[in-house]
Amino acid sequence: MKQGKASQIKKIKHQRTKHRFTEKKKLSDFNFDEFVGFLRARYFLTRHDKFAPETYEVASFFLDDVLASMVQQNFSKFTSNERVIVNLNEVMQATLVNSADRDWRYFILLLPALYDLQKFLAQEGSVNDRFGVASANFDINFWRMIIRTVIALNYFRFQGKDVTELMNSSNAIDELQFKFLKVNGDDDDFDLNTIDEVFRGVTVKMAPLKLADAEALAPVLTADEVDSEIQYAEKRLPQFQESSIKGVVSENVLKMLSAYHLGLAQKYQAVHSQWTAPLIETFTTHDLMNYWTPQWDNLDGIGGEVSKYVTFLGKKKALTNSQDLVSKLDGLSHYIDVLALNTLLANLKLSQVQELGQVEES
């Protein structure tokens, strides 16, 4: 075959390959839930058994926040269906700084999963049409410093201080983060005893639910009426589980929803047909953790099951105006997720935090 002919065939093949590549990169309209859902599913499949349950749950929360931050910082490109190159270090730092409603133990447990999470997103980005990753080498001491600073920031946030003003007017945040430092040879460690002592008696400050101001109904329910509500829950909850996607409604979810039936009946004199958004939000804020002991099992997103269950009750004609009720539960899912996570974190012994926060040598 003559050289010119071979060159022409090669050029045509290149053009066809380029055309196929161009066609492949024509993206469908961006859907945030689908984008995040796919990556969360991938993370579950590849990482669920890699870490201790506590570390995995914390990392799963952080991944969700990172993905939201990634899209927010590059919103116009994502929604214009351009392929986005993400500066992962910047996104992860911003996500940590904005984690203003987490117990301090969250950050200690997260550290061992940070490098792997960065690696996961880089790997997914290499085969994902929507995004790629640009990131610097991973320096564990750098991330320890960032985490110490975020824990210090949150200490002042939980007390209602304006941290921006505080940074401009004093060195209090820097001084506190250095107080949390324990030098160990070439590595920086966390002085967990000092952190624990500093936060003793300090309550995590979460964004309040807007409708959490309901009063108990009247008249007071009799013991038989409360028992009847419990029996109703025992009937309906298995039906809800069966009607949902397999595996989504876990025992953790069932026990949480059962707590709403029992707690709202006992404390607020309300059976399921009387549930309102203010009653649900008030019970969640003040009483849920007295009626439900969460487990380290698929916590991220568990709060969303309350709205789904209310919708289910509406379809069963057991609750009127269920759609209107759900529309007023803005922020409830996130609140329950973080409340459950913070409660479990606060119940960890310091020795457990120490063990779970260990970073394995690579």
Tab-separated table of C-alpha atoms in Angstrom:
chain	number	residue	atom	x	y	z
A	1	MET	CA	0.000	0.000	0.000
A	2	LYS	CA	1.333	3.412	-0.918
A	3	GLN	CA	2.316	5.727	1.928
A	4	GLY	CA	-0.202	8.390	0.877
A	5	LYS	CA	-3.088	5.900	0.941
A	6	ALA	CA	-2.088	4.582	4.345
A	7	SER	CA	-1.912	8.132	5.656
A	8	GLN	CA	-5.374	8.904	4.310
A	9	ILE	CA	-6.905	5.811	5.914
A	10	LYS	CA	-5.212	6.686	9.204
A	11	LYS	CA	-6.644	10.212	8.994
A	12	ILE	CA	-10.178	8.914	8.336
A	13	LYS	CA	-9.931	6.500	11.266
A	14	HIS	CA	-8.753	9.373	13.478
A	15	GLN	CA	-11.682	11.531	12.350
A	16	ARG	CA	-14.147	8.711	13.061
A	17	THR	CA	-12.630	8.159	16.516
A	18	LYS	CA	-12.775	11.887	17.224
A	19	HIS	CA	-16.400	12.008	16.034
A	20	ARG	CA	-17.368	9.113	18.295
A	21	PHE	CA	-15.565	10.795	21.206
A	22	THR	CA	-17.414	14.058	20.516
A	23	GLU	CA	-20.739	12.251	20.359
A	24	LYS	CA	-20.027	10.450	23.613
A	25	LYS	CA	-19.292	13.723	25.401
A	26	LYS	CA	-22.663	15.260	24.552
A	27	LEU	CA	-24.098	15.198	28.045
A	28	SER	CA	-27.719	15.004	29.055
A	29	ASP	CA	-29.171	17.757	31.224
A	30	PHE	CA	-27.502	17.833	34.623
A	31	ASN	CA	-29.480	16.244	37.447
A	32	PHE	CA	-27.941	16.810	40.875
A	33	ASP	CA	-29.705	13.912	42.598
A	34	GLU	CA	-28.668	11.457	39.896
A	35	PHE	CA	-25.087	12.742	39.897
A	36	VAL	CA	-24.715	12.488	43.669
A	37	GLY	CA	-26.701	9.265	43.903
A	38	PHE	CA	-24.429	7.483	41.437
A	39	LEU	CA	-21.248	8.501	43.268
A	40	ARG	CA	-22.704	7.674	46.666
A	41	ALA	CA	-23.672	4.223	45.402
A	42	ARG	CA	-20.179	3.726	44.006
A	43	TYR	CA	-18.660	4.777	47.326
A	44	PHE	CA	-20.877	2.336	49.210
A	45	LEU	CA	-20.010	-0.547	46.913
A	46	THR	CA	-16.267	0.054	47.057
A	47	ARG	CA	-15.754	1.395	50.595
A	48	HIS	CA	-18.500	0.079	52.863
A	49	ASP	CA	-16.406	-2.805	54.178
A	50	LYS	CA	-13.064	-1.005	54.059
A	51	PHE	CA	-13.506	1.041	57.245
A	52	ALA	CA	-15.024	0.621	60.677
A	53	PRO	CA	-18.780	1.438	60.611
A	54	GLU	CA	-18.186	4.696	62.495
A	55	THR	CA	-15.517	5.874	60.062
A	56	TYR	CA	-17.537	4.858	57.016
A	57	GLU	CA	-20.626	6.752	58.224
A	58	VAL	CA	-18.598	9.893	58.903
A	59	ALA	CA	-16.867	9.633	55.516
A	60	SER	CA	-20.231	9.143	53.794
A	61	PHE	CA	-21.535	12.365	55.346
A	62	PHE	CA	-18.411	14.212	54.261
A	63	LEU	CA	-18.632	12.843	50.718
A	64	ASP	CA	-22.181	14.168	50.421
A	65	ASP	CA	-21.038	17.599	51.579
A	66	VAL	CA	-18.028	17.563	49.226
A	67	LEU	CA	-20.214	16.715	46.240
A	68	ALA	CA	-22.659	19.504	47.114
A	69	SER	CA	-19.772	21.959	47.494
A	70	MET	CA	-18.222	20.752	44.235
A	71	VAL	CA	-21.419	21.476	42.325
A	72	GLN	CA	-22.051	24.769	44.114
A	73	GLN	CA	-18.573	26.093	43.289
A	74	ASN	CA	-18.932	25.079	39.623
A	75	PHE	CA	-22.685	25.445	39.243
A	76	SER	CA	-22.728	27.265	35.902
A	77	LYS	CA	-20.454	24.677	34.256
A	78	PHE	CA	-22.343	21.696	35.639
A	79	THR	CA	-25.695	23.109	34.552
A	80	SER	CA	-24.261	24.073	31.147
A	81	ASN	CA	-23.251	20.427	30.810
A	82	GLU	CA	-19.553	21.199	30.491
A	83	ARG	CA	-16.972	18.808	31.901
A	84	VAL	CA	-15.687	20.361	35.115
A	85	ILE	CA	-12.140	20.094	36.434
A	86	VAL	CA	-12.442	20.292	40.209
A	87	ASN	CA	-9.731	21.601	42.512
A	88	LEU	CA	-10.353	18.938	45.117
A	89	ASN	CA	-8.108	20.414	47.805
A	90	GLU	CA	-10.039	23.697	47.699
A	91	VAL	CA	-13.406	21.925	47.726
A	92	MET	CA	-12.446	19.679	50.647
A	93	GLN	CA	-11.091	22.597	52.692
A	94	ALA	CA	-14.234	24.655	52.065
A	95	THR	CA	-16.394	21.678	53.014
A	96	LEU	CA	-14.534	21.181	56.285
A	97	VAL	CA	-14.777	24.874	57.192
A	98	ASN	CA	-18.513	24.833	56.469
A	99	SER	CA	-19.095	21.768	58.672
A	100	ALA	CA	-20.422	23.991	61.419
A	101	ASP	CA	-22.951	21.611	62.983
A	102	ARG	CA	-20.744	18.598	63.766
A	103	ASP	CA	-19.468	17.212	67.032
A	104	TRP	CA	-15.681	17.581	67.250
A	105	ARG	CA	-15.221	13.809	67.119
A	106	TYR	CA	-16.570	13.836	63.558
A	107	PHE	CA	-13.346	15.399	62.296
A	108	ILE	CA	-11.060	13.025	64.191
A	109	LEU	CA	-12.832	9.972	62.757
A	110	LEU	CA	-12.832	11.513	59.285
A	111	LEU	CA	-9.066	11.948	59.044
A	112	PRO	CA	-8.191	8.273	58.339
A	113	ALA	CA	-10.621	8.288	55.395
A	114	LEU	CA	-9.585	11.617	53.847
A	115	TYR	CA	-6.814	10.350	51.572
A	116	ASP	CA	-8.900	7.404	50.409
A	117	LEU	CA	-11.860	9.700	49.721
A	118	GLN	CA	-9.639	11.991	47.656
A	119	LYS	CA	-8.339	8.932	45.798
A	120	PHE	CA	-11.905	7.705	45.224
A	121	LEU	CA	-13.008	10.996	43.646
A	122	ALA	CA	-9.871	11.136	41.482
A	123	GLN	CA	-10.542	7.605	40.231
A	124	GLU	CA	-14.209	8.328	39.545
A	125	GLY	CA	-13.317	11.606	37.854
A	126	SER	CA	-10.968	9.810	35.470
A	127	VAL	CA	-13.897	7.860	33.988
A	128	ASN	CA	-16.769	10.304	34.596
A	129	ASP	CA	-17.977	12.482	31.724
A	130	ARG	CA	-19.043	15.303	34.023
A	131	PHE	CA	-15.971	15.997	36.125
A	132	GLY	CA	-12.267	15.423	36.562
A	133	VAL	CA	-10.035	16.172	39.527
A	134	ALA	CA	-6.994	18.387	39.961
A	135	SER	CA	-5.388	17.971	43.362
A	136	ALA	CA	-2.010	18.351	45.020
A	137	ASN	CA	-0.119	15.633	46.852
A	138	PHE	CA	-1.770	14.561	50.090
A	139	ASP	CA	-0.010	15.889	53.212
A	140	ILE	CA	-1.499	14.389	56.386
A	141	ASN	CA	-0.066	17.113	58.630
A	142	PHE	CA	-1.642	19.818	56.463
A	143	TRP	CA	-5.059	18.210	56.885
A	144	ARG	CA	-4.494	17.791	60.633
A	145	MET	CA	-3.862	21.532	60.818
A	146	ILE	CA	-7.030	22.291	58.834
A	147	ILE	CA	-9.056	20.008	61.099
A	148	ARG	CA	-7.640	21.539	64.287
A	149	THR	CA	-8.572	24.978	62.957
A	150	VAL	CA	-12.122	23.862	62.072
A	151	ILE	CA	-12.599	22.340	65.533
A	152	ALA	CA	-11.434	25.634	67.051
A	153	LEU	CA	-13.789	27.593	64.783
A	154	ASN	CA	-16.699	25.424	65.845
A	155	TYR	CA	-15.898	25.893	69.520
A	156	PHE	CA	-16.564	29.620	69.123
A	157	ARG	CA	-19.474	29.085	66.729
A	158	PHE	CA	-21.259	26.884	69.267
A	159	GLN	CA	-21.096	29.803	71.703
A	160	GLY	CA	-22.689	32.143	69.183
A	161	LYS	CA	-19.501	34.071	68.382
A	162	ASP	CA	-18.946	35.765	65.018
A	163	VAL	CA	-15.834	33.889	63.911
A	164	THR	CA	-15.074	36.319	61.063
A	165	GLU	CA	-14.986	39.206	63.511
A	166	LEU	CA	-13.006	37.090	65.958
A	167	MET	CA	-10.351	36.310	63.327
A	168	ASN	CA	-10.021	40.001	62.515
A	169	SER	CA	-9.811	41.155	66.119
A	170	SER	CA	-7.753	38.483	67.913
A	171	ASN	CA	-5.605	35.360	67.657
A	172	ALA	CA	-8.018	33.296	69.748
A	173	ILE	CA	-8.730	30.727	67.007
A	174	ASP	CA	-5.058	30.190	66.175
A	175	GLU	CA	-4.160	29.939	69.826
A	176	LEU	CA	-6.853	27.348	70.427
A	177	GLN	CA	-5.912	25.223	67.412
A	178	PHE	CA	-2.294	25.181	68.618
A	179	LYS	CA	-3.590	24.086	71.996
A	180	PHE	CA	-5.111	21.059	70.240
A	181	LEU	CA	-1.716	20.120	68.753
A	182	LYS	CA	0.526	17.370	70.111
A	183	VAL	CA	3.827	17.048	68.268
A	184	ASN	CA	4.939	13.466	67.738
A	185	GLY	CA	8.294	13.382	65.961
A	186	ASP	CA	7.716	14.435	62.358
A	187	ASP	CA	3.950	14.088	62.719
A	188	ASP	CA	1.344	16.357	64.255
A	189	ASP	CA	-1.169	14.545	66.432
A	190	PHE	CA	-4.356	15.694	68.114
A	191	ASP	CA	-4.278	16.320	71.834
A	192	LEU	CA	-7.587	14.555	72.386
A	193	ASN	CA	-7.580	15.028	76.152
A	194	THR	CA	-7.318	18.801	75.731
A	195	ILE	CA	-9.986	18.901	73.020
A	196	ASP	CA	-12.307	16.803	75.157
A	197	GLU	CA	-11.733	19.066	78.155
A	198	VAL	CA	-12.287	22.271	76.160
A	199	PHE	CA	-15.589	20.996	74.717
A	200	ARG	CA	-16.904	19.577	77.972
A	201	GLY	CA	-20.310	21.160	78.564
A	202	VAL	CA	-20.339	22.813	75.129
A	203	THR	CA	-23.406	21.900	73.047
A	204	VAL	CA	-23.253	21.572	69.278
A	205	LYS	CA	-25.196	24.417	67.690
A	206	MET	CA	-27.437	23.268	64.849
A	207	ALA	CA	-29.644	25.419	62.640
A	208	PRO	CA	-33.049	25.210	64.374
A	209	LEU	CA	-36.137	23.819	62.714
A	210	LYS	CA	-38.428	26.768	62.026
A	211	LEU	CA	-41.695	25.186	63.194
A	212	ALA	CA	-40.403	23.538	66.375
A	213	ASP	CA	-42.757	25.381	68.733
A	214	ALA	CA	-45.786	23.099	69.051
A	215	GLU	CA	-47.680	22.473	72.289
A	216	ALA	CA	-49.144	19.144	73.379
A	217	LEU	CA	-52.691	18.521	72.208
A	218	ALA	CA	-55.684	18.049	74.488
A	219	PRO	CA	-57.219	15.955	75.881
A	220	VAL	CA	-54.585	13.625	77.312
A	221	LEU	CA	-54.615	10.218	75.621
A	222	THR	CA	-55.533	7.255	77.759
A	223	ALA	CA	-53.181	4.299	78.164
A	224	ASP	CA	-55.429	2.287	75.841
A	225	GLU	CA	-55.275	4.980	73.174
A	226	VAL	CA	-51.464	5.100	73.360
A	227	ASP	CA	-51.363	1.308	73.152
A	228	SER	CA	-53.654	1.429	70.122
A	229	GLU	CA	-51.240	3.852	68.424
A	230	ILE	CA	-48.345	1.467	69.071
A	231	GLN	CA	-50.340	-1.388	67.577
A	232	TYR	CA	-51.093	0.749	64.542
A	233	ALA	CA	-47.373	1.425	64.079
A	234	GLU	CA	-46.607	-2.294	64.344
A	235	LYS	CA	-49.074	-2.879	61.505
A	236	ARG	CA	-48.095	-0.022	59.190
A	237	LEU	CA	-44.289	0.017	59.491
A	238	PRO	CA	-43.748	-3.449	57.940
A	239	GLN	CA	-46.049	-2.388	55.083
A	240	PHE	CA	-43.946	0.745	54.576
A	241	GLN	CA	-40.790	-1.355	54.536
A	242	GLU	CA	-42.246	-3.743	51.966
A	243	SER	CA	-43.376	-0.885	49.722
A	244	SER	CA	-39.916	0.706	49.642
A	245	ILE	CA	-36.788	-0.195	47.717
A	246	LYS	CA	-35.240	-3.296	49.240
A	247	GLY	CA	-32.675	-2.508	51.922
A	248	VAL	CA	-33.489	1.205	52.219
A	249	VAL	CA	-35.857	0.898	55.187
A	250	SER	CA	-33.573	-0.775	57.725
A	251	GLU	CA	-34.267	-1.723	61.326
A	252	ASN	CA	-32.665	1.593	62.220
A	253	VAL	CA	-35.338	3.395	60.180
A	254	LEU	CA	-38.196	1.313	61.598
A	255	LYS	CA	-37.135	2.031	65.176
A	256	MET	CA	-36.873	5.743	64.413
A	257	LEU	CA	-40.369	5.869	62.877
A	258	SER	CA	-41.772	3.814	65.742
A	259	ALA	CA	-40.338	6.453	68.093
A	260	TYR	CA	-42.478	9.103	66.363
A	261	HIS	CA	-45.633	7.058	66.925
A	262	LEU	CA	-44.879	6.406	70.599
A	263	GLY	CA	-43.325	9.753	71.484
A	264	LEU	CA	-45.927	11.934	69.814
A	265	ALA	CA	-48.681	9.919	71.517
A	266	GLN	CA	-47.106	9.924	74.979
A	267	LYS	CA	-45.591	13.413	75.024
A	268	TYR	CA	-47.819	15.412	72.683
A	269	GLN	CA	-51.114	13.487	72.894
A	270	ALA	CA	-51.164	13.100	69.118
A	271	VAL	CA	-52.015	9.945	67.189
A	272	HIS	CA	-50.843	9.576	63.577
A	273	SER	CA	-53.979	11.156	62.077
A	274	GLN	CA	-53.235	14.338	64.072
A	275	TRP	CA	-49.606	14.757	63.046
A	276	THR	CA	-48.605	18.220	61.845
A	277	ALA	CA	-45.289	19.731	60.739
A	278	PRO	CA	-44.889	21.706	64.013
A	279	LEU	CA	-45.562	18.573	66.097
A	280	ILE	CA	-43.046	16.521	64.120
A	281	GLU	CA	-40.362	19.227	64.239
A	282	THR	CA	-40.904	19.944	67.940
A	283	PHE	CA	-40.687	16.263	68.846
A	284	THR	CA	-37.568	15.876	66.684
A	285	THR	CA	-35.839	18.816	68.336
A	286	HIS	CA	-36.612	18.056	71.958
A	287	ASP	CA	-37.542	14.409	72.325
A	288	LEU	CA	-36.489	12.131	69.454
A	289	MET	CA	-33.234	11.018	71.063
A	290	ASN	CA	-35.140	10.094	74.237
A	291	TYR	CA	-37.258	7.621	72.258
A	292	TRP	CA	-34.758	6.364	69.682
A	293	THR	CA	-31.220	5.060	69.987
A	294	PRO	CA	-29.665	5.283	66.515
A	295	GLN	CA	-27.167	2.705	65.288
A	296	TRP	CA	-24.108	3.112	63.091
A	297	ASP	CA	-26.002	2.017	59.996
A	298	ASN	CA	-26.768	4.122	56.901
A	299	LEU	CA	-27.286	7.286	58.922
A	300	ASP	CA	-26.736	9.680	56.041
A	301	GLY	CA	-30.220	10.199	54.588
A	302	ILE	CA	-32.140	8.400	57.327
A	303	GLY	CA	-34.042	11.592	58.165
A	304	GLY	CA	-35.607	11.603	54.701
A	305	GLU	CA	-37.571	8.501	55.621
A	306	VAL	CA	-39.848	10.566	57.876
A	307	SER	CA	-41.244	12.532	54.926
A	308	LYS	CA	-41.530	9.331	52.880
A	309	TYR	CA	-43.436	7.684	55.707
A	310	VAL	CA	-45.800	10.654	56.028
A	311	THR	CA	-46.442	10.407	52.279
A	312	PHE	CA	-47.084	6.678	52.697
A	313	LEU	CA	-49.631	7.344	55.465
A	314	GLY	CA	-51.341	9.851	53.189
A	315	LYS	CA	-51.683	7.234	50.460
A	316	LYS	CA	-53.218	4.886	53.024
A	317	LYS	CA	-55.788	7.611	53.881
A	318	ALA	CA	-54.452	7.553	57.439
A	319	LEU	CA	-53.344	11.179	57.350
A	320	THR	CA	-54.987	14.084	55.544
A	321	ASN	CA	-53.028	16.842	53.770
A	322	SER	CA	-49.859	14.744	53.804
A	323	GLN	CA	-48.400	16.595	50.798
A	324	ASP	CA	-48.855	19.958	52.501
A	325	LEU	CA	-47.332	18.549	55.691
A	326	VAL	CA	-44.257	17.245	53.859
A	327	SER	CA	-43.780	20.587	52.091
A	328	LYS	CA	-43.414	22.251	55.493
A	329	LEU	CA	-40.710	19.864	56.734
A	330	ASP	CA	-37.899	21.820	55.113
A	331	GLY	CA	-34.556	20.957	56.707
A	332	LEU	CA	-35.924	18.057	58.759
A	333	SER	CA	-33.992	15.326	56.937
A	334	HIS	CA	-30.608	17.007	57.419
A	335	TYR	CA	-31.447	17.855	61.022
A	336	ILE	CA	-32.262	14.229	61.902
A	337	ASP	CA	-29.190	12.917	60.058
A	338	VAL	CA	-26.796	15.215	61.903
A	339	LEU	CA	-28.600	14.897	65.237
A	340	ALA	CA	-28.280	11.104	65.105
A	341	LEU	CA	-24.642	11.308	64.012
A	342	ASN	CA	-23.696	13.828	66.708
A	343	THR	CA	-25.481	11.779	69.364
A	344	LEU	CA	-23.552	8.647	68.453
A	345	LEU	CA	-20.260	10.540	68.267
A	346	ALA	CA	-20.803	12.091	71.700
A	347	ASN	CA	-21.388	8.623	73.153
A	348	LEU	CA	-17.992	7.336	72.025
A	349	LYS	CA	-15.386	6.870	74.720
A	350	LEU	CA	-12.187	8.850	74.304
A	351	SER	CA	-10.258	5.602	73.850
A	352	GLN	CA	-12.575	4.702	70.946
A	353	VAL	CA	-12.051	8.091	69.343
A	354	GLN	CA	-8.294	7.611	69.713
A	355	GLU	CA	-8.423	4.185	68.085
A	356	LEU	CA	-10.776	5.151	65.259
A	357	GLY	CA	-8.757	8.287	64.517
A	358	GLN	CA	-5.525	6.390	63.902
A	359	VAL	CA	-4.117	6.898	60.420
A	360	GLU	CA	-2.516	3.777	59.007
A	361	GLU	CA	0.956	4.094	57.566
A	362	SER	CA	0.867	3.894	53.777
